[in-house]
mmCIF file of C-alpha atoms and ligand atoms in Angstrom:
data_model
loop_
_atom_site.group_PDB
_atom_site.id
_atom_site.type_symbol
_atom_site.label_atom_id
_atom_site.label_comp_id
_atom_site.label_asym_id
_atom_site.label_seq_id
_atom_site.Cartn_x
_atom_site.Cartn_y
_atom_site.Cartn_z
ATOM 1 C CA MET S 38 -3.756 -23.058 6.340
ATOM 2 C CA GLN S 39 -1.926 -20.603 4.088
ATOM 3 C CA THR S 40 -3.372 -17.261 3.125
ATOM 4 C CA PRO S 41 -2.244 -16.369 -0.381
ATOM 5 C CA ASP S 42 -4.468 -13.315 -0.239
ATOM 6 C CA ILE S 43 -2.169 -11.250 1.969
ATOM 7 C CA ARG S 44 0.894 -10.066 0.067
ATOM 8 C CA ILE S 45 4.067 -9.092 1.844
ATOM 9 C CA VAL S 46 5.794 -6.505 -0.334
ATOM 10 C CA LEU S 47 9.426 -5.489 0.251
ATOM 11 C CA VAL S 48 10.422 -2.324 -1.594
ATOM 12 C CA SER S 49 14.081 -2.133 -2.698
ATOM 13 C CA PRO S 50 15.555 -4.335 0.030
ATOM 14 C CA SER S 51 19.364 -3.962 0.033
ATOM 15 C CA HIS S 52 20.396 -6.989 2.069
ATOM 16 C CA PRO S 53 19.578 -10.408 0.628
ATOM 17 C CA GLY S 54 19.789 -11.808 4.160
ATOM 18 C CA ASN S 55 16.753 -9.739 5.115
ATOM 19 C CA ILE S 56 14.810 -11.140 2.178
ATOM 20 C CA GLY S 57 15.574 -14.675 3.329
ATOM 21 C CA ALA S 58 14.735 -13.897 6.947
ATOM 22 C CA ALA S 59 11.461 -12.287 5.856
ATOM 23 C CA ALA S 60 10.558 -15.421 3.860
ATOM 24 C CA ARG S 61 11.215 -17.548 6.922
ATOM 25 C CA ALA S 62 9.163 -15.255 9.155
ATOM 26 C CA MET S 63 6.331 -15.549 6.661
ATOM 27 C CA LYS S 64 6.405 -19.333 6.435
ATOM 28 C CA ASN S 65 6.485 -19.639 10.226
ATOM 29 C CA MET S 66 3.280 -17.616 10.275
ATOM 30 C CA ASP S 67 1.517 -19.326 7.339
ATOM 31 C CA LEU S 68 2.040 -16.584 4.781
ATOM 32 C CA SER S 69 3.322 -17.457 1.323
ATOM 33 C CA CYS S 70 2.928 -14.522 -1.009
ATOM 34 C CA LEU S 71 6.168 -12.490 -1.135
ATOM 35 C CA VAL S 72 6.686 -9.725 -3.693
ATOM 36 C CA LEU S 73 10.047 -7.995 -4.122
ATOM 37 C CA VAL S 74 10.166 -4.577 -5.727
ATOM 38 C CA ASN S 75 13.506 -3.938 -7.359
ATOM 39 C CA PRO S 76 15.687 -5.868 -4.874
ATOM 40 C CA ARG S 77 19.358 -4.935 -4.994
ATOM 41 C CA GLN S 78 20.534 -8.578 -5.068
ATOM 42 C CA PHE S 79 18.192 -11.482 -5.693
ATOM 43 C CA PRO S 80 18.410 -14.455 -5.925
ATOM 44 C CA HIS S 81 21.368 -14.674 -3.576
ATOM 45 C CA ALA S 82 23.042 -17.377 -1.459
ATOM 46 C CA GLU S 83 22.609 -15.287 1.709
ATOM 47 C CA ALA S 84 18.853 -15.044 1.093
ATOM 48 C CA SER S 85 18.586 -18.825 0.656
ATOM 49 C CA ALA S 86 20.679 -19.458 3.764
ATOM 50 C CA ARG S 87 18.556 -17.170 5.946
ATOM 51 C CA ALA S 88 15.307 -18.561 4.543
ATOM 52 C CA SER S 89 16.308 -22.013 5.783
ATOM 53 C CA GLY S 90 13.200 -24.225 5.496
ATOM 54 C CA ALA S 91 11.276 -21.441 3.770
ATOM 55 C CA ASP S 92 13.112 -21.721 0.450
ATOM 56 C CA ASP S 93 9.760 -22.498 -1.210
ATOM 57 C CA VAL S 94 8.465 -19.032 -0.237
ATOM 58 C CA LEU S 95 11.659 -17.523 -1.628
ATOM 59 C CA ARG S 96 11.446 -19.474 -4.890
ATOM 60 C CA ALA S 97 7.841 -18.429 -5.378
ATOM 61 C CA ALA S 98 8.640 -14.733 -4.697
ATOM 62 C CA ARG S 99 7.652 -12.423 -7.502
ATOM 63 C CA VAL S 100 10.118 -9.726 -8.540
ATOM 64 C CA VAL S 101 8.678 -6.538 -10.057
ATOM 65 C CA PRO S 102 10.218 -3.202 -11.043
ATOM 66 C CA ALA S 103 7.856 -0.845 -9.190
ATOM 67 C CA LEU S 104 5.424 -0.812 -6.272
ATOM 68 C CA ARG S 105 2.492 -0.248 -8.602
ATOM 69 C CA GLN S 106 3.015 -3.683 -10.182
ATOM 70 C CA ALA S 107 3.349 -5.314 -6.771
ATOM 71 C CA LEU S 108 -0.061 -3.944 -5.786
ATOM 72 C CA ALA S 109 -1.846 -4.881 -9.016
ATOM 73 C CA GLY S 110 -5.290 -6.268 -8.243
ATOM 74 C CA CYS S 111 -5.077 -5.405 -4.528
ATOM 75 C CA GLY S 112 -7.886 -3.870 -2.529
ATOM 76 C CA TYR S 113 -6.735 -2.874 0.949
ATOM 77 C CA VAL S 114 -3.112 -1.719 1.201
ATOM 78 C CA LEU S 115 -1.127 -0.840 4.328
ATOM 79 C CA ALA S 116 2.358 0.684 4.454
ATOM 80 C CA THR S 117 4.648 0.196 7.442
ATOM 81 C CA THR S 118 6.737 2.992 8.852
ATOM 82 C CA ALA S 119 8.906 3.615 11.869
ATOM 83 C CA ARG S 120 8.618 7.360 11.509
ATOM 84 C CA GLU S 121 6.049 9.741 12.898
ATOM 85 C CA ARG S 122 4.061 10.911 9.898
ATOM 86 C CA ASP S 123 1.905 13.884 9.255
ATOM 87 C CA GLN S 124 -1.717 14.141 10.219
ATOM 88 C CA TYR S 125 -3.014 13.278 6.763
ATOM 89 C CA PHE S 126 -2.340 9.580 7.107
ATOM 90 C CA ARG S 127 -4.374 7.270 9.268
ATOM 91 C CA VAL S 128 -1.978 5.297 11.453
ATOM 92 C CA LEU S 129 -2.941 1.862 12.803
ATOM 93 C CA ASP S 130 -1.320 -0.120 15.526
ATOM 94 C CA VAL S 131 0.035 -3.425 14.188
ATOM 95 C CA ARG S 132 -2.626 -5.470 15.990
ATOM 96 C CA GLU S 133 -5.523 -3.405 14.634
ATOM 97 C CA ALA S 134 -3.891 -3.556 11.214
ATOM 98 C CA ALA S 135 -3.725 -7.343 11.282
ATOM 99 C CA ALA S 136 -7.404 -7.691 12.184
ATOM 100 C CA ARG S 137 -8.366 -5.359 9.362
ATOM 101 C CA LEU S 138 -6.179 -7.179 6.817
ATOM 102 C CA VAL S 139 -7.660 -10.534 7.749
ATOM 103 C CA ALA S 140 -11.169 -9.136 7.267
ATOM 104 C CA GLU S 141 -10.272 -7.420 3.990
ATOM 105 C CA CYS S 142 -8.532 -10.354 2.343
ATOM 106 C CA ALA S 143 -11.824 -12.216 2.305
ATOM 107 C CA ARG S 144 -13.011 -9.928 -0.505
ATOM 108 C CA ALA S 145 -9.822 -9.026 -2.410
ATOM 109 C CA PRO S 146 -6.080 -9.524 -2.089
ATOM 110 C CA ALA S 147 -4.614 -7.205 0.552
ATOM 111 C CA ALA S 148 -1.000 -6.072 0.942
ATOM 112 C CA VAL S 149 1.443 -4.867 3.580
ATOM 113 C CA VAL S 150 4.348 -2.835 2.209
ATOM 114 C CA PHE S 151 7.790 -2.555 3.835
ATOM 115 C CA GLY S 152 10.510 -0.045 2.998
ATOM 116 C CA ALA S 153 14.234 -0.357 2.417
ATOM 117 C CA GLU S 154 16.623 -0.773 5.338
ATOM 118 C CA ARG S 155 18.083 2.701 5.141
ATOM 119 C CA SER S 156 15.501 4.952 3.635
ATOM 120 C CA GLY S 157 12.140 3.349 4.401
ATOM 121 C CA LEU S 158 9.250 4.198 2.048
ATOM 122 C CA SER S 159 9.030 7.411 0.035
ATOM 123 C CA ASN S 160 6.019 9.702 0.266
ATOM 124 C CA ASP S 161 4.886 8.574 -3.179
ATOM 125 C CA GLU S 162 4.933 4.986 -1.977
ATOM 126 C CA LEU S 163 3.119 5.780 1.273
ATOM 127 C CA GLU S 164 0.423 7.536 -0.709
ATOM 128 C CA MET S 165 -0.511 4.251 -2.364
ATOM 129 C CA ALA S 166 -1.670 2.877 1.002
ATOM 130 C CA HIS S 167 -5.037 3.302 2.705
ATOM 131 C CA ALA S 168 -3.302 3.675 6.066
ATOM 132 C CA LEU S 169 0.069 3.324 7.776
ATOM 133 C CA VAL S 170 1.101 0.746 10.341
ATOM 134 C CA ARG S 171 3.451 1.436 13.201
ATOM 135 C CA ILE S 172 4.939 -1.195 15.426
ATOM 136 C CA PRO S 173 5.144 0.404 18.854
ATOM 137 C CA ALA S 174 8.790 0.735 19.883
ATOM 138 C CA SER S 175 11.075 2.924 21.939
ATOM 139 C CA PRO S 176 10.894 6.578 20.921
ATOM 140 C CA ALA S 177 14.665 6.588 21.427
ATOM 141 C CA TYR S 178 15.072 4.137 18.511
ATOM 142 C CA ALA S 179 11.862 2.942 16.880
ATOM 143 C CA SER S 180 13.364 1.685 13.634
ATOM 144 C CA LEU S 181 13.370 -2.128 13.607
ATOM 145 C CA ASN S 182 15.369 -4.379 11.342
ATOM 146 C CA LEU S 183 13.326 -5.000 8.182
ATOM 147 C CA ALA S 184 12.936 -8.778 8.650
ATOM 148 C CA MET S 185 11.993 -8.289 12.295
ATOM 149 C CA ALA S 186 9.282 -5.850 11.285
ATOM 150 C CA VAL S 187 7.993 -8.474 8.821
ATOM 151 C CA GLN S 188 8.101 -11.051 11.626
ATOM 152 C CA LEU S 189 5.961 -8.942 13.954
ATOM 153 C CA VAL S 190 3.382 -8.136 11.298
ATOM 154 C CA ALA S 191 3.266 -11.796 10.217
ATOM 155 C CA TYR S 192 2.840 -12.886 13.836
ATOM 156 C CA GLU S 193 -0.052 -10.499 14.379
ATOM 157 C CA LEU S 194 -1.644 -11.754 11.163
ATOM 158 C CA TYR S 195 -1.312 -15.322 12.381
ATOM 159 C CA ARG S 196 -2.965 -14.473 15.664
ATOM 160 C CA ALA S 197 -5.670 -12.400 14.012
ATOM 161 C CA ARG S 198 -6.522 -15.278 11.690
ATOM 162 C CA GLY S 199 -6.800 -17.600 14.653
ATOM 163 C CA ALA S 200 -9.160 -15.196 16.370
ATOM 164 C CA ALA S 201 -11.182 -14.253 13.307
ATOM 165 C CA ALA S 202 -14.828 -15.132 13.388
ATOM 166 C CA PRO S 203 -16.004 -17.093 10.343
ATOM 167 C CA VAL S 204 -16.341 -14.682 7.460
ATOM 168 C CA SER S 205 -19.927 -13.600 6.995
ATOM 169 C CA ALA S 206 -21.395 -12.141 3.825
ATOM 170 C CA PRO S 207 -18.828 -10.045 1.986
ATOM 171 C CA LEU S 208 -19.176 -6.300 2.328
ATOM 172 C CA ALA S 209 -21.301 -4.620 -0.327
ATOM 173 C CA ALA S 210 -18.873 -3.445 -3.037
ATOM 174 C CA PRO S 211 -15.206 -4.357 -3.337
ATOM 175 C CA LEU S 212 -12.669 -1.666 -2.512
ATOM 176 C CA ALA S 213 -11.319 0.092 -5.572
ATOM 177 C CA THR S 214 -8.092 -1.565 -6.711
ATOM 178 C CA THR S 215 -4.778 0.255 -6.827
ATOM 179 C CA GLU S 216 -5.097 0.566 -10.623
ATOM 180 C CA GLU S 217 -8.604 2.040 -10.376
ATOM 181 C CA LEU S 218 -7.394 4.570 -7.824
ATOM 182 C CA GLU S 219 -4.418 5.512 -9.997
ATOM 183 C CA ARG S 220 -6.753 6.094 -12.941
ATOM 184 C CA LEU S 221 -8.965 8.246 -10.723
ATOM 185 C CA TYR S 222 -6.001 10.399 -9.630
ATOM 186 C CA ALA S 223 -4.797 10.772 -13.218
ATOM 187 C CA HIS S 224 -8.320 11.844 -14.188
ATOM 188 C CA PHE S 225 -8.454 14.328 -11.306
ATOM 189 C CA HIS S 226 -5.125 15.770 -12.352
ATOM 190 C CA GLU S 227 -6.297 16.130 -15.954
ATOM 191 C CA VAL S 228 -9.509 17.911 -14.924
ATOM 192 C CA LEU S 229 -7.723 20.280 -12.541
ATOM 193 C CA GLU S 230 -5.439 21.303 -15.414
ATOM 194 C CA GLN S 231 -8.359 21.708 -17.788
ATOM 195 C CA ILE S 232 -10.357 23.901 -15.445
ATOM 196 C CA ASP S 233 -7.204 25.791 -14.541
ATOM 197 C CA PHE S 234 -7.553 25.050 -10.857
ATOM 198 C CA ARG S 235 -4.471 26.511 -9.206
ATOM 199 C CA ASP S 236 -2.546 24.780 -6.463
ATOM 200 C CA ARG S 237 -2.912 27.083 -3.463
ATOM 201 C CA THR S 238 -1.204 24.800 -0.963
ATOM 202 C CA HIS S 239 1.620 26.363 0.970
ATOM 203 C CA SER S 240 4.371 24.991 -1.250
ATOM 204 C CA GLY S 241 2.275 25.108 -4.398
ATOM 205 C CA THR S 242 3.095 21.473 -5.222
ATOM 206 C CA HIS S 243 1.087 19.440 -2.788
ATOM 207 C CA LEU S 244 -2.452 19.638 -4.075
ATOM 208 C CA MET S 245 -2.515 16.235 -5.790
ATOM 209 C CA ALA S 246 -0.813 14.649 -2.778
ATOM 210 C CA ARG S 247 -3.512 16.115 -0.514
ATOM 211 C CA ILE S 248 -6.280 14.857 -2.769
ATOM 212 C CA ARG S 249 -4.716 11.403 -2.845
ATOM 213 C CA ARG S 250 -4.393 11.233 0.915
ATOM 214 C CA LEU S 251 -7.954 12.387 1.399
ATOM 215 C CA LEU S 252 -9.266 9.700 -0.935
ATOM 216 C CA GLN S 253 -6.953 6.937 0.305
ATOM 217 C CA ARG S 254 -8.147 7.687 3.832
ATOM 218 C CA ALA S 255 -11.745 7.411 2.694
ATOM 219 C CA GLU S 256 -11.100 3.887 1.323
ATOM 220 C CA PRO S 257 -13.460 4.299 -1.625
ATOM 221 C CA ASP S 258 -15.091 1.211 -3.121
ATOM 222 C CA GLN S 259 -15.458 0.597 -6.846
ATOM 223 C CA ASN S 260 -18.915 2.182 -7.068
ATOM 224 C CA GLU S 261 -17.710 5.321 -5.329
ATOM 225 C CA VAL S 262 -14.735 5.619 -7.659
ATOM 226 C CA ASN S 263 -17.121 5.246 -10.609
ATOM 227 C CA ILE S 264 -19.263 8.078 -9.230
ATOM 228 C CA LEU S 265 -16.229 10.368 -8.933
ATOM 229 C CA ARG S 266 -15.013 9.412 -12.421
ATOM 230 C CA GLY S 267 -18.506 10.135 -13.762
ATOM 231 C CA ILE S 268 -18.512 13.586 -12.164
ATOM 232 C CA LEU S 269 -15.071 14.340 -13.605
ATOM 233 C CA THR S 270 -16.180 13.256 -17.063
ATOM 234 C CA ALA S 271 -19.295 15.437 -16.762
ATOM 235 C CA VAL S 272 -17.082 18.420 -15.900
ATOM 236 C CA GLN S 273 -14.971 17.720 -18.971
ATOM 237 C CA ASN S 274 -18.014 17.404 -21.212
ATOM 238 C CA ARG S 275 -19.332 20.742 -19.979
ATOM 239 C CA ARG S 276 -16.119 22.406 -20.995
ATOM 240 C CA ARG S 277 -16.038 20.904 -24.447
ATOM 241 C CA PRO S 278 -17.196 23.283 -27.195
ATOM 242 C CA ALA S 279 -20.501 22.346 -28.805
ATOM 243 C CA GLY S 280 -20.002 19.522 -31.302
ATOM 244 C CA GLY S 281 -16.888 18.188 -29.496
ATOM 245 C CA GLU S 282 -16.444 14.451 -29.180
ATOM 246 C CA PRO S 283 -17.922 13.078 -25.950
ATOM 247 C CA ARG S 284 -15.421 11.009 -23.948
HETATM 248 N N1 SAH E 95 15.162 4.876 8.371
HETATM 249 C C1 SAH E 95 14.008 4.194 7.911
HETATM 250 C C2 SAH E 95 13.914 2.874 8.608
HETATM 251 C C3 SAH E 95 13.660 1.803 7.707
HETATM 252 S S1 SAH E 95 13.580 0.277 8.577
HETATM 253 C C4 SAH E 95 12.768 5.016 8.201
HETATM 254 O O1 SAH E 95 12.894 5.952 8.961
HETATM 255 O O2 SAH E 95 11.692 4.751 7.701
HETATM 256 C C5 SAH E 95 13.000 -0.735 7.241
HETATM 257 C C6 SAH E 95 11.525 -0.979 7.203
HETATM 258 O O3 SAH E 95 11.146 -1.792 8.312
HETATM 259 C C7 SAH E 95 10.639 0.252 7.272
HETATM 260 O O4 SAH E 95 10.515 0.903 6.032
HETATM 261 C C8 SAH E 95 9.334 -0.396 7.698
HETATM 262 O O5 SAH E 95 8.767 -1.048 6.590
HETATM 263 C C9 SAH E 95 9.821 -1.451 8.691
HETATM 264 N N2 SAH E 95 9.853 -0.939 10.073
HETATM 265 C C10 SAH E 95 10.931 -0.730 10.847
HETATM 266 N N3 SAH E 95 10.563 -0.292 12.066
HETATM 267 C C11 SAH E 95 9.213 -0.208 12.072
HETATM 268 C C12 SAH E 95 8.224 0.189 13.036
HETATM 269 N N4 SAH E 95 8.546 0.580 14.282
HETATM 270 N N5 SAH E 95 6.936 0.137 12.669
HETATM 271 C C13 SAH E 95 6.569 -0.272 11.441
HETATM 272 N N6 SAH E 95 7.457 -0.645 10.491
HETATM 273 C C14 SAH E 95 8.760 -0.620 10.795
#
């Protein structure tokens, strides 16, 4: 049984062969939803050759210009990384991550994001995820080939689906989508400017990144995002001179 609700997102892959190999890894493990963000070369003969019997997954792949579009409509989002990251991200082992994704995709599409061969994912891209996933590997060289990383995540998803208990009643409120979270952060930014709240982080440029990470880690649902948006709007209304237009 295929699970169209788990998206595999490859950000700026440089080698078409890796795209093909990722498609094959997905089909082997019953995944079909591949999204390519700004691939360097696609479609490409090397991608088709490496996909082998998974050319249907490749043909159905969506190509989008930016990660935001790839995550449109998604609830739970995980980003994969080989690197040790700072303490502000929650980091899941690949097996835990797979179990969580299988549970989450019952209520909204979920996504796993992979970075480019050389550079991996940028901080801005990581900040769009609720948590990071690391595939345990030798500290001497923990950076796997992109398609092999997709293979391991896909394999764990396959196993997790096999082990998953039948889905019971969906959790109370759906997680806020990527778009809803982006609107919340834009609103936060606007209010901080309006109330003249100064960035006192060490570098003076990280406040919004810290707020994002805090909220991504909290995995807010749609009701919680609405509460925060309501508070922000109330702050803005307070500041408006008497007779100003309410938002
Ligand atoms: N130099 C890059 C490596 C990129 S490898 C970096 O330091 O991030 C290409 C992609 O494969 C990564 O962005 C990630 O999506 C995936 N990947 C490679 N090794 C991984 C690991 N050990 N755990 C999780 N993802 C990994």
